C-alpha atoms as one frame of an Amber mdcrd trajectory, in Angstrom:
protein
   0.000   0.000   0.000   1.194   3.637  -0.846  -0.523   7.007   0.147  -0.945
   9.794  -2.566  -1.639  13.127  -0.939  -3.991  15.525  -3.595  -4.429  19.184
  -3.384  -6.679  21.309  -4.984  -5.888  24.738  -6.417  -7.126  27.345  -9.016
  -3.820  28.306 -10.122  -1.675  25.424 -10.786   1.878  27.366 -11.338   1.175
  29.530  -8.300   0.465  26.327  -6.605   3.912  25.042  -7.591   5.370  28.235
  -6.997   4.135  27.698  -3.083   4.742  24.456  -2.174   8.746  24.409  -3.993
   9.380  27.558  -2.259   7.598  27.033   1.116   8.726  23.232   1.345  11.759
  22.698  -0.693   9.445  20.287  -3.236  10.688  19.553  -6.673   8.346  18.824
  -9.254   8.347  15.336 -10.837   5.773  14.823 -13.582   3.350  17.265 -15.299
   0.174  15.988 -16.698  -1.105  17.772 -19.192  -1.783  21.121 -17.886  -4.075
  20.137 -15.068  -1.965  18.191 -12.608   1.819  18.446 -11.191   3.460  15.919
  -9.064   5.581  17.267  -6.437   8.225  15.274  -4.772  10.518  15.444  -1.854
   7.938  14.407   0.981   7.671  10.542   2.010   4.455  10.736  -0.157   4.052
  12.951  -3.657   1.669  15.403  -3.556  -0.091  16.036  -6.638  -1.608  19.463
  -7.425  -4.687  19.152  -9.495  -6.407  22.471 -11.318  -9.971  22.375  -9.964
 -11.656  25.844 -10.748 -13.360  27.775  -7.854 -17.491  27.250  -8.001 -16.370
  23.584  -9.481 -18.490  20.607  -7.651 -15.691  19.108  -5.339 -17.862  16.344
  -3.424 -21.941  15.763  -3.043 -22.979  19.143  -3.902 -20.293  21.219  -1.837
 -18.418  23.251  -4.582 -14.994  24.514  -4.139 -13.935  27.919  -2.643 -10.858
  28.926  -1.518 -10.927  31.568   0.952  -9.914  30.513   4.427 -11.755  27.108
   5.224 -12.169  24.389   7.755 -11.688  20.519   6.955 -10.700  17.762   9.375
  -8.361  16.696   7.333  -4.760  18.495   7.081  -1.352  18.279   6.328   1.206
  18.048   9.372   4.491  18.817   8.256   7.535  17.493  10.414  10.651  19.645
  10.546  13.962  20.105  12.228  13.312  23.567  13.254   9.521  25.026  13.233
  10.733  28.885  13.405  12.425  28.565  10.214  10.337  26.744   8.218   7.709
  29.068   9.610   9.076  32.009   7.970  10.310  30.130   4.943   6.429  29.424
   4.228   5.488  32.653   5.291   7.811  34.591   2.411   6.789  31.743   0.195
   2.721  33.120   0.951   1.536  31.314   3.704  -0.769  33.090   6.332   0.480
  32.417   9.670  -2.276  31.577  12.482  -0.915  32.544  15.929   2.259  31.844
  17.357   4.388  29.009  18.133   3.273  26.197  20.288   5.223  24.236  22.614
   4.485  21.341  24.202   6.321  18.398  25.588   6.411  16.327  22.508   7.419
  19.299  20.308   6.739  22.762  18.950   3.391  23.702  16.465   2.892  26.081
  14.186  -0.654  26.266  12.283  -0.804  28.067   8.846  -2.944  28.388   5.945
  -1.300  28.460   2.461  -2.369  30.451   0.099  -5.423  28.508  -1.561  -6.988
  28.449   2.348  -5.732  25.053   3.470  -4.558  24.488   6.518  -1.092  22.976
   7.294   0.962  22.430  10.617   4.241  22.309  10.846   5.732  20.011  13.474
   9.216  19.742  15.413   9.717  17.026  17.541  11.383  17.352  20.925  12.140
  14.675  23.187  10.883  11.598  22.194   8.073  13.439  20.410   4.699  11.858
  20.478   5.866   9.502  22.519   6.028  11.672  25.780   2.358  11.697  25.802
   1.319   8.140  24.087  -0.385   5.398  26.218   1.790   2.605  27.698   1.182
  -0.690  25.550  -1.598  -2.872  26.581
């Protein structure tokens, strides 16, 4: 098994332009002027064109302003200051400040097609400060 991650913007070059400069990604493969594979994460992400006011699931059409999903993208890296402002002057909208906690430091940020994104740095032992003891 293999996980794909998809992403859904209305401008497919700015798209690219975000995620290379915010996250180091390279892209791969281009398919035919609606989709770009990025690579560089343990997982590609694939950038697909999807107009705003398109039908994205059921009848819920896409917009792209700010928005809410429980699904996300955490982002794990070796210092979450610097990537911070790395995504930040690549066009990210940082949402409040940096987080720490015992497993590691959060910071929550929106790029710029609305999605949100967290980026992670471990400390410690990371999640494992706060997981469960086996069964």
């Amino acid at each position: 098994m293999s996980l794909l991650v998809n992403i859904d913007v209305p401008d497919l070059e700015a798209g690219v332009a975000f995620y290379t400069a915010a996250f180091g990604l390279a892209v791969g493969r281009r398919f035919g002027g609606e989709v770009v594979e990025l690579t560089g994460w343990p997982a590609p992400l694939y950038l697909l064109r999807k107009a705003a006011g398109t039908v994205g699931a059921g009848d819920s059409r896409r917009f792209y302003a700010r928005h809410w999903t429980p699904v996300h993208l955490d982002v794990v890296v070796d210092d979450v200051a610097a990537a911070l402002a790395r995504a930040v002057a690549a066009g990210a909208v940082a949402e409040g400040e940096i987080r720490t906690a015992v497993w590691g430091r959060l910071a929550q940020l929106a790029d710029p097609f609305g999605h949100g994104l967290c980026l992670i740095q471990f400390l410690n032992r990371g999640y494992d400060e706060i997981a469960d003891p086996p069964a």
